[in-house]
Amino acid sequence: MKKNSIAVFFSKDVNVKGDNEYFDFCDPNIFYLTGVDQANIKLIMHKNSKNEIKSYLFVQQSTKFLETWHGKKLSIVQSRSISGIDNVYLLKDFEDKFDKLSKKIKHLYTFEHKMFDTCLNDYKNFIKKSKRKLKGVSIESSAKIISKLRQVKSSEEITQLQNAMEITSEAFLHVLKNLKKLKNEAQVSALLSFDYIRNHTKHSYEPICASGANSCIMHYVTNKDNFKKNDLILIDSGCEINNYKNDISRTFPVSGKFTKRQELIYETCLKVQKYAISIVKVGMNFRDLDEAARKFMSIELIKIGLIKKKDYDKDEKIVNKFYPHSIGHFLGLDTHDLASTLVLEEGHVITIEPGIYINKEKIGIRIEDNILVTNEGPVNLSKSIPKEIDEIERIMNN
Ligand code: GLY
Ligand code: MN
Ligand code: MN
């Protein structure tokens, strides 16, 4: 933050759809900065002319109504203890405090990011009003600063991801061991939920349990079709602990055995995935990683005859027909996490997830691991989840 500046963050209100309330994760930035995950929180960070920083947290006052319907809200004392911020006030004091603090500022940082519609009318109104009211103050985005902080994971954050991975791994193994007995996508989805919930975690995102042709739909979440003989099932799922998210994909044969054709496509995808993981290193640009993986994928798809060399030479984009997404993304408090830079640094966590989708053969394969970038090389946080064909088949048929 620059001298004489203020950064303001709001967490969202409880989500209401129809007449139902959904207690979602309230705001990754507020949570990152304060450790408080509660609806209706406001945070002001103020840097004065002497580079001194003070934070002010504003929390919702508990009322009889809220206590009856939602349970107790965090008190000022509790919020102080969780956040380590001394200056905790009630929400009603926000405007006064902001008006006072903003008298001498030259910059106001707000969080506006193209990928993340904050969905906060309250916040949008605050920004609009501030633009009107604060003459001579430049309104800037805090996205770059907060992304830079969130992108590099501390050892405590990595521990959260690892703890979540123990449960994600247990859930995938549970599915693998039982898959031959299961009849449909819903049962797979239910088994994942069973393991996540009984272990006090929750889904990082809507799970994808896509069998047969459904596996060629990137974000298929209907999860209810019956298995057919020789179907593959593509499972894209993960749990989160303290809002830190896993994001894993595996593809298994529902019968316990890959067909020869499925085996060929699967091994191709796995080869690309292992190659992409092997070239992950500090200093590499994610775009170069993506390009190298795409190039490798193209060569492999030519080798197995899925695309023709002469067609590829004419237009390299032909590979997108079978591999329509990128190699991965950053991971953390958001599944598609903020990134201030595409150049990999120690402490970044990324996904590596090539896929091959052949619609007319009803074969969709994606293999996705979560990779920690370190100076010593890539660390696969999800290596305990089987992805070798012989291991998958051995576990399924034991
Ligand atoms: N689960 C969404 C993704 O893999 O990006
Ligand atoms: Mn995924
Ligand atoms: Mn992913």
Short mmCIF file of C-alpha atoms and ligand atoms in Angstrom, two decimals:
data_model
loop_
_atom_site.label_atom_id
_atom_site.label_comp_id
_atom_site.label_asym_id
_atom_site.label_seq_id
_atom_site.Cartn_x
_atom_site.Cartn_y
_atom_site.Cartn_z
CA MET A 1 0.00 0.00 0.00
CA LYS A 2 1.09 3.52 -0.70
CA LYS A 3 1.46 6.11 2.05
CA ASN A 4 -1.77 7.92 2.95
CA SER A 5 -3.99 5.17 1.72
CA ILE A 6 -6.88 3.02 2.81
CA ALA A 7 -7.88 -0.44 1.64
CA VAL A 8 -11.46 -1.56 2.20
CA PHE A 9 -12.88 -5.08 2.00
CA PHE A 10 -16.45 -6.29 2.63
CA SER A 11 -17.51 -9.90 3.10
CA LYS A 12 -20.86 -10.79 1.60
CA ASP A 13 -24.14 -11.21 3.37
CA VAL A 14 -25.71 -14.61 3.93
CA ASN A 15 -26.84 -15.89 0.52
CA VAL A 16 -30.59 -16.09 0.11
CA LYS A 17 -32.14 -18.11 -2.69
CA GLY A 18 -35.89 -18.33 -2.66
CA ASP A 19 -36.60 -18.16 1.05
CA ASN A 20 -33.59 -20.23 2.05
CA GLU A 21 -30.32 -19.06 3.48
CA TYR A 22 -26.99 -20.51 2.38
CA PHE A 23 -24.04 -20.04 4.68
CA ASP A 24 -21.33 -20.05 2.04
CA PHE A 25 -17.72 -19.03 2.41
CA CYS A 26 -18.05 -15.29 2.87
CA ASP A 27 -14.94 -13.73 1.42
CA PRO A 28 -11.49 -15.16 0.69
CA ASN A 29 -9.74 -11.79 1.10
CA ILE A 30 -11.30 -10.91 4.45
CA PHE A 31 -10.65 -14.47 5.62
CA TYR A 32 -7.04 -14.31 4.44
CA LEU A 33 -6.43 -10.99 6.18
CA THR A 34 -8.35 -11.62 9.41
CA GLY A 35 -9.05 -15.32 9.84
CA VAL A 36 -12.71 -14.42 10.31
CA ASP A 37 -15.19 -16.27 8.10
CA GLN A 38 -18.50 -14.60 8.80
CA ALA A 39 -21.11 -12.78 6.74
CA ASN A 40 -21.27 -9.00 6.85
CA ILE A 41 -17.75 -8.11 7.90
CA LYS A 42 -15.98 -4.94 6.84
CA LEU A 43 -12.27 -4.28 7.05
CA ILE A 44 -10.36 -1.03 6.74
CA MET A 45 -6.58 -1.01 6.52
CA HIS A 46 -5.04 2.41 6.83
CA LYS A 47 -1.47 3.47 6.09
CA ASN A 48 -0.59 6.99 7.22
CA SER A 49 2.08 9.42 6.02
CA LYS A 50 4.65 7.74 8.29
CA ASN A 51 4.05 4.29 6.82
CA GLU A 52 2.25 3.18 9.97
CA ILE A 53 -0.55 0.71 9.39
CA LYS A 54 -3.66 0.23 11.46
CA SER A 55 -6.51 -2.14 10.77
CA TYR A 56 -10.14 -1.74 11.76
CA LEU A 57 -12.60 -4.60 11.70
CA PHE A 58 -16.38 -4.13 11.75
CA VAL A 59 -18.62 -7.02 12.76
CA GLN A 60 -22.35 -7.54 12.84
CA GLN A 61 -24.06 -7.02 16.15
CA SER A 62 -25.78 -10.14 17.42
CA THR A 63 -29.51 -9.64 17.76
CA LYS A 64 -32.25 -11.81 19.19
CA PHE A 65 -33.44 -12.47 15.63
CA LEU A 66 -29.99 -13.49 14.34
CA GLU A 67 -29.36 -15.64 17.39
CA THR A 68 -32.67 -17.39 16.95
CA TRP A 69 -32.24 -18.06 13.24
CA HIS A 70 -28.46 -18.20 12.61
CA GLY A 71 -26.92 -18.68 16.02
CA LYS A 72 -24.64 -16.27 17.84
CA LYS A 73 -22.50 -13.89 15.80
CA LEU A 74 -18.89 -13.44 16.85
CA SER A 75 -18.57 -10.86 19.60
CA ILE A 76 -16.09 -7.99 19.46
CA VAL A 77 -13.85 -9.83 21.93
CA GLN A 78 -13.96 -13.05 19.91
CA SER A 79 -13.30 -11.21 16.65
CA ARG A 80 -10.35 -9.43 18.25
CA SER A 81 -8.90 -12.71 19.43
CA ILE A 82 -9.33 -14.50 16.07
CA SER A 83 -8.03 -11.64 13.93
CA GLY A 84 -5.38 -10.14 16.15
CA ILE A 85 -6.87 -6.76 15.26
CA ASP A 86 -7.29 -4.52 18.32
CA ASN A 87 -9.72 -2.09 16.73
CA VAL A 88 -12.92 -4.07 16.36
CA TYR A 89 -16.19 -2.18 16.10
CA LEU A 90 -19.79 -2.84 15.23
CA LEU A 91 -20.88 -2.54 11.63
CA LYS A 92 -22.97 0.55 12.36
CA ASP A 93 -19.75 2.47 13.14
CA PHE A 94 -18.18 1.80 9.73
CA GLU A 95 -19.26 4.96 7.92
CA ASP A 96 -18.18 7.29 10.70
CA LYS A 97 -14.81 5.66 11.01
CA PHE A 98 -14.28 5.57 7.26
CA ASP A 99 -15.22 9.25 6.90
CA LYS A 100 -12.76 10.21 9.62
CA LEU A 101 -9.90 8.09 8.29
CA SER A 102 -10.44 9.07 4.68
CA LYS A 103 -10.10 12.81 5.32
CA LYS A 104 -6.35 12.80 4.72
CA ILE A 105 -5.91 9.97 2.25
CA LYS A 106 -4.68 10.17 -1.32
CA HIS A 107 -5.48 6.59 -2.39
CA LEU A 108 -8.39 4.26 -1.80
CA TYR A 109 -7.84 0.59 -2.59
CA THR A 110 -10.92 -1.41 -3.46
CA PHE A 111 -11.11 -5.01 -4.55
CA GLU A 112 -12.30 -5.22 -8.11
CA HIS A 113 -11.04 -8.09 -10.19
CA LYS A 114 -12.17 -9.22 -13.61
CA MET A 115 -12.45 -12.87 -12.61
CA PHE A 116 -14.28 -12.24 -9.38
CA ASP A 117 -17.50 -10.36 -9.42
CA THR A 118 -17.70 -9.50 -5.76
CA CYS A 119 -21.50 -9.80 -6.03
CA LEU A 120 -21.82 -7.22 -3.33
CA ASN A 121 -24.29 -4.47 -4.04
CA ASP A 122 -23.40 -2.94 -0.74
CA TYR A 123 -19.72 -2.84 -1.73
CA LYS A 124 -20.44 -1.54 -5.21
CA ASN A 125 -22.51 1.26 -3.71
CA PHE A 126 -19.73 2.06 -1.28
CA ILE A 127 -17.26 2.39 -4.18
CA LYS A 128 -19.67 4.56 -6.17
CA LYS A 129 -20.29 6.82 -3.20
CA SER A 130 -16.56 7.07 -2.42
CA LYS A 131 -15.79 8.07 -6.01
CA ARG A 132 -18.29 10.89 -5.63
CA LYS A 133 -17.28 11.96 -2.16
CA LEU A 134 -13.52 11.66 -2.09
CA LYS A 135 -12.26 14.43 -4.30
CA GLY A 136 -8.61 14.17 -5.29
CA VAL A 137 -8.34 10.59 -4.06
CA SER A 138 -7.25 8.00 -6.59
CA ILE A 139 -9.30 4.83 -6.45
CA GLU A 140 -7.07 1.84 -7.11
CA SER A 141 -7.48 -1.90 -7.14
CA SER A 142 -6.07 -3.93 -4.27
CA ALA A 143 -6.25 -7.08 -6.41
CA LYS A 144 -2.58 -7.01 -7.33
CA ILE A 145 -1.43 -6.65 -3.71
CA ILE A 146 -3.77 -9.20 -2.20
CA SER A 147 -3.13 -11.66 -5.06
CA LYS A 148 0.59 -11.44 -4.48
CA LEU A 149 0.09 -12.28 -0.82
CA ARG A 150 -2.40 -15.07 -1.40
CA GLN A 151 -0.45 -16.65 -4.22
CA VAL A 152 2.54 -17.61 -2.07
CA LYS A 153 1.42 -20.13 0.51
CA SER A 154 2.92 -20.15 3.98
CA SER A 155 3.76 -23.45 5.64
CA GLU A 156 0.54 -23.17 7.69
CA GLU A 157 -1.49 -22.84 4.50
CA ILE A 158 0.29 -25.79 2.91
CA THR A 159 -0.56 -27.82 6.00
CA GLN A 160 -4.26 -27.01 5.47
CA LEU A 161 -4.03 -28.24 1.88
CA GLN A 162 -2.22 -31.39 3.01
CA ASN A 163 -4.73 -32.09 5.77
CA ALA A 164 -7.55 -31.69 3.28
CA MET A 165 -5.70 -34.00 0.88
CA GLU A 166 -5.70 -36.84 3.43
CA ILE A 167 -9.49 -36.74 3.35
CA THR A 168 -9.78 -36.17 -0.41
CA SER A 169 -7.46 -39.14 -0.88
CA GLU A 170 -9.50 -41.29 1.51
CA ALA A 171 -12.66 -40.41 -0.43
CA PHE A 172 -11.16 -41.25 -3.85
CA LEU A 173 -9.81 -44.56 -2.52
CA HIS A 174 -13.17 -45.34 -0.99
CA VAL A 175 -14.80 -44.77 -4.38
CA LEU A 176 -12.15 -46.84 -6.14
CA LYS A 177 -12.58 -49.80 -3.78
CA ASN A 178 -16.37 -49.75 -4.16
CA LEU A 179 -16.81 -48.63 -7.74
CA LYS A 180 -17.50 -52.09 -9.17
CA LYS A 181 -20.49 -52.40 -6.83
CA LEU A 182 -21.89 -48.96 -7.66
CA LYS A 183 -24.55 -48.45 -10.30
CA ASN A 184 -24.58 -44.77 -11.09
CA GLU A 185 -22.93 -41.37 -10.85
CA ALA A 186 -25.09 -40.32 -7.89
CA GLN A 187 -23.68 -43.11 -5.77
CA VAL A 188 -20.14 -41.93 -6.49
CA SER A 189 -21.08 -38.38 -5.60
CA ALA A 190 -22.73 -39.60 -2.39
CA LEU A 191 -19.67 -41.57 -1.38
CA LEU A 192 -17.46 -38.50 -1.78
CA SER A 193 -19.88 -36.44 0.32
CA PHE A 194 -20.00 -39.19 2.95
CA ASP A 195 -16.23 -39.08 3.44
CA TYR A 196 -15.93 -35.31 3.32
CA ILE A 197 -18.77 -34.59 5.69
CA ARG A 198 -18.01 -37.28 8.28
CA ASN A 199 -14.48 -35.90 8.39
CA HIS A 200 -15.82 -32.38 9.13
CA THR A 201 -14.93 -30.99 5.73
CA LYS A 202 -16.95 -29.98 2.70
CA HIS A 203 -16.72 -30.05 -1.09
CA SER A 204 -14.38 -27.40 -2.52
CA TYR A 205 -16.84 -27.10 -5.43
CA GLU A 206 -19.68 -29.10 -6.97
CA PRO A 207 -18.21 -32.51 -7.71
CA ILE A 208 -18.11 -33.81 -11.26
CA CYS A 209 -18.99 -37.51 -11.49
CA ALA A 210 -19.27 -38.01 -15.23
CA SER A 211 -19.60 -41.44 -16.80
CA GLY A 212 -19.62 -42.40 -20.48
CA ALA A 213 -20.32 -39.50 -22.83
CA ASN A 214 -20.89 -37.17 -19.86
CA SER A 215 -17.16 -37.24 -19.23
CA CYS A 216 -16.73 -35.10 -22.36
CA ILE A 217 -18.69 -32.26 -20.73
CA MET A 218 -16.10 -30.20 -18.87
CA HIS A 219 -18.31 -28.98 -16.04
CA TYR A 220 -20.88 -31.77 -15.86
CA VAL A 221 -22.45 -31.75 -12.41
CA THR A 222 -25.79 -33.48 -12.97
CA ASN A 223 -24.30 -36.68 -11.53
CA LYS A 224 -27.24 -39.02 -11.88
CA ASP A 225 -26.84 -41.28 -14.92
CA ASN A 226 -26.59 -45.05 -14.66
CA PHE A 227 -23.33 -46.71 -15.64
CA LYS A 228 -23.15 -48.68 -18.83
CA LYS A 229 -20.80 -51.58 -19.39
CA ASN A 230 -17.25 -50.43 -20.10
CA ASP A 231 -17.96 -46.82 -19.16
CA LEU A 232 -15.19 -44.70 -17.74
CA ILE A 233 -16.08 -42.33 -14.94
CA LEU A 234 -14.32 -39.00 -14.66
CA ILE A 235 -14.36 -37.76 -11.07
CA ASP A 236 -13.31 -34.16 -10.44
CA SER A 237 -13.63 -33.37 -6.76
CA GLY A 238 -11.85 -32.30 -3.61
CA CYS A 239 -12.58 -31.17 -0.11
CA GLU A 240 -11.53 -28.04 1.73
CA ILE A 241 -10.25 -27.43 5.23
CA ASN A 242 -10.47 -23.93 6.66
CA ASN A 243 -11.46 -22.86 3.14
CA TYR A 244 -8.22 -24.19 1.57
CA LYS A 245 -9.27 -26.23 -1.41
CA ASN A 246 -8.14 -29.44 -3.10
CA ASP A 247 -9.01 -29.99 -6.76
CA ILE A 248 -8.39 -33.53 -8.00
CA SER A 249 -9.45 -35.46 -11.10
CA ARG A 250 -9.20 -39.16 -11.68
CA THR A 251 -10.70 -41.38 -14.36
CA PHE A 252 -11.60 -44.99 -13.55
CA PRO A 253 -13.25 -47.85 -15.51
CA VAL A 254 -16.55 -48.76 -13.82
CA SER A 255 -16.02 -52.44 -14.69
CA GLY A 256 -12.64 -52.60 -12.97
CA LYS A 257 -10.79 -52.97 -16.28
CA PHE A 258 -9.86 -50.45 -18.97
CA THR A 259 -10.56 -51.58 -22.55
CA LYS A 260 -7.53 -51.60 -24.85
CA ARG A 261 -8.69 -48.37 -26.47
CA GLN A 262 -9.33 -46.63 -23.13
CA GLU A 263 -5.93 -47.80 -21.92
CA LEU A 264 -4.21 -46.20 -24.91
CA ILE A 265 -5.94 -42.85 -24.41
CA TYR A 266 -5.45 -42.97 -20.64
CA GLU A 267 -1.72 -43.72 -20.90
CA THR A 268 -1.38 -40.85 -23.36
CA CYS A 269 -3.06 -38.43 -20.96
CA LEU A 270 -0.98 -39.73 -18.05
CA LYS A 271 2.22 -39.33 -20.03
CA VAL A 272 1.35 -35.69 -20.77
CA GLN A 273 0.46 -35.12 -17.12
CA LYS A 274 3.74 -36.59 -15.84
CA TYR A 275 5.68 -34.56 -18.39
CA ALA A 276 3.93 -31.34 -17.37
CA ILE A 277 4.59 -32.00 -13.68
CA SER A 278 8.24 -32.79 -14.40
CA ILE A 279 8.91 -29.40 -16.00
CA VAL A 280 7.33 -27.34 -13.20
CA LYS A 281 10.01 -25.16 -11.68
CA VAL A 282 10.59 -21.85 -9.96
CA GLY A 283 10.98 -19.07 -12.53
CA MET A 284 8.91 -20.77 -15.22
CA ASN A 285 6.03 -18.84 -16.71
CA PHE A 286 2.73 -20.69 -16.39
CA ARG A 287 1.94 -19.77 -19.99
CA ASP A 288 5.14 -21.50 -21.16
CA LEU A 289 4.23 -24.51 -19.05
CA ASP A 290 0.82 -24.58 -20.69
CA GLU A 291 2.31 -24.26 -24.15
CA ALA A 292 4.92 -26.97 -23.56
CA ALA A 293 2.23 -29.33 -22.30
CA ARG A 294 -0.01 -28.54 -25.28
CA LYS A 295 2.86 -29.18 -27.68
CA PHE A 296 3.67 -32.47 -25.93
CA MET A 297 -0.01 -33.42 -26.03
CA SER A 298 -0.15 -32.65 -29.77
CA ILE A 299 2.81 -34.90 -30.51
CA GLU A 300 1.27 -37.71 -28.47
CA LEU A 301 -2.13 -37.31 -30.15
CA ILE A 302 -0.43 -37.50 -33.54
CA LYS A 303 1.42 -40.65 -32.41
CA ILE A 304 -1.82 -42.42 -31.51
CA GLY A 305 -3.50 -41.21 -34.69
CA LEU A 306 -6.15 -39.06 -33.06
CA ILE A 307 -4.98 -36.08 -35.09
CA LYS A 308 -3.08 -36.10 -38.34
CA LYS A 309 0.32 -34.43 -38.62
CA LYS A 310 -0.63 -32.67 -41.84
CA ASP A 311 -3.74 -31.22 -40.20
CA TYR A 312 -1.71 -30.15 -37.18
CA ASP A 313 0.88 -28.50 -39.40
CA LYS A 314 -1.92 -26.57 -41.08
CA ASP A 315 -3.52 -25.48 -37.82
CA GLU A 316 -2.10 -26.28 -34.39
CA LYS A 317 -5.44 -25.43 -32.80
CA ILE A 318 -6.76 -28.79 -33.99
CA VAL A 319 -5.61 -30.24 -30.66
CA ASN A 320 -8.21 -28.09 -28.88
CA LYS A 321 -10.87 -30.37 -30.31
CA PHE A 322 -9.71 -33.10 -27.93
CA TYR A 323 -8.06 -30.95 -25.26
CA PRO A 324 -10.11 -27.75 -24.97
CA HIS A 325 -8.75 -26.35 -21.70
CA SER A 326 -5.43 -25.24 -20.27
CA ILE A 327 -2.98 -27.30 -18.23
CA GLY A 328 -4.20 -25.91 -14.92
CA HIS A 329 -4.55 -22.97 -12.58
CA PHE A 330 -3.47 -21.63 -9.22
CA LEU A 331 -5.15 -23.11 -6.16
CA GLY A 332 -5.85 -21.95 -2.61
CA LEU A 333 -8.77 -20.19 -0.97
CA ASP A 334 -10.41 -20.12 -4.38
CA THR A 335 -10.40 -23.19 -6.61
CA HIS A 336 -9.26 -20.95 -9.43
CA ASP A 337 -7.09 -18.86 -7.18
CA LEU A 338 -5.88 -15.31 -7.59
CA ALA A 339 -2.55 -14.86 -9.31
CA SER A 340 -0.58 -11.63 -9.42
CA THR A 341 2.12 -13.21 -11.57
CA LEU A 342 2.31 -16.15 -13.93
CA VAL A 343 5.97 -16.70 -13.09
CA LEU A 344 6.16 -19.62 -10.68
CA GLU A 345 7.62 -18.97 -7.24
CA GLU A 346 8.34 -21.15 -4.26
CA GLY A 347 5.10 -21.59 -2.33
CA HIS A 348 2.77 -21.39 -5.31
CA VAL A 349 0.26 -24.22 -5.57
CA ILE A 350 -1.04 -25.15 -9.01
CA THR A 351 -3.08 -27.88 -10.63
CA ILE A 352 -1.77 -29.94 -13.51
CA GLU A 353 -4.75 -31.40 -15.34
CA PRO A 354 -4.48 -32.40 -18.98
CA GLY A 355 -7.51 -34.09 -20.47
CA ILE A 356 -8.44 -35.96 -23.64
CA TYR A 357 -12.08 -35.97 -24.65
CA ILE A 358 -13.34 -38.03 -27.59
CA ASN A 359 -17.02 -37.38 -27.81
CA LYS A 360 -17.91 -39.94 -30.43
CA GLU A 361 -16.17 -42.72 -28.49
CA LYS A 362 -17.72 -41.60 -25.15
CA ILE A 363 -14.24 -41.37 -23.71
CA GLY A 364 -13.35 -38.42 -21.51
CA ILE A 365 -10.21 -38.58 -19.42
CA ARG A 366 -8.74 -35.98 -17.09
CA ILE A 367 -5.96 -36.57 -14.58
CA GLU A 368 -5.46 -33.71 -12.14
CA ASP A 369 -2.94 -33.36 -9.33
CA ASN A 370 -2.19 -30.48 -6.97
CA ILE A 371 1.43 -29.41 -7.15
CA LEU A 372 3.43 -27.32 -4.71
CA VAL A 373 6.22 -25.36 -6.38
CA THR A 374 9.49 -25.39 -4.40
CA ASN A 375 13.11 -24.48 -5.05
CA GLU A 376 13.86 -28.20 -4.91
CA GLY A 377 11.28 -28.94 -7.62
CA PRO A 378 7.60 -29.85 -7.82
CA VAL A 379 5.98 -31.61 -4.85
CA ASN A 380 2.89 -33.60 -5.73
CA LEU A 381 0.46 -33.07 -2.85
CA SER A 382 -1.92 -35.68 -4.28
CA LYS A 383 0.50 -38.49 -5.01
CA SER A 384 -1.37 -40.85 -2.68
CA ILE A 385 -4.36 -40.95 -5.05
CA PRO A 386 -3.78 -43.78 -7.55
CA LYS A 387 -3.40 -42.91 -11.21
CA GLU A 388 -1.40 -45.82 -12.66
CA ILE A 389 -3.59 -48.30 -14.56
CA ASP A 390 -2.22 -51.39 -12.83
CA GLU A 391 -2.74 -49.86 -9.40
CA ILE A 392 -6.28 -48.73 -10.24
CA GLU A 393 -7.22 -52.17 -11.56
CA ARG A 394 -5.52 -53.98 -8.67
CA ILE A 395 -7.40 -51.95 -6.04
CA MET A 396 -10.70 -52.28 -7.89
CA ASN A 397 -10.42 -56.03 -8.21
CA ASN A 398 -9.08 -56.86 -4.76
N1 GLY B 1 -12.68 -28.48 -10.79
C1 GLY B 1 -12.50 -27.42 -11.67
C2 GLY B 1 -11.17 -27.45 -12.28
O1 GLY B 1 -10.54 -28.49 -12.33
O2 GLY B 1 -10.64 -26.46 -12.68
MN MN B 2 -10.80 -30.10 -11.06
MN MN B 3 -8.66 -27.70 -11.62
#
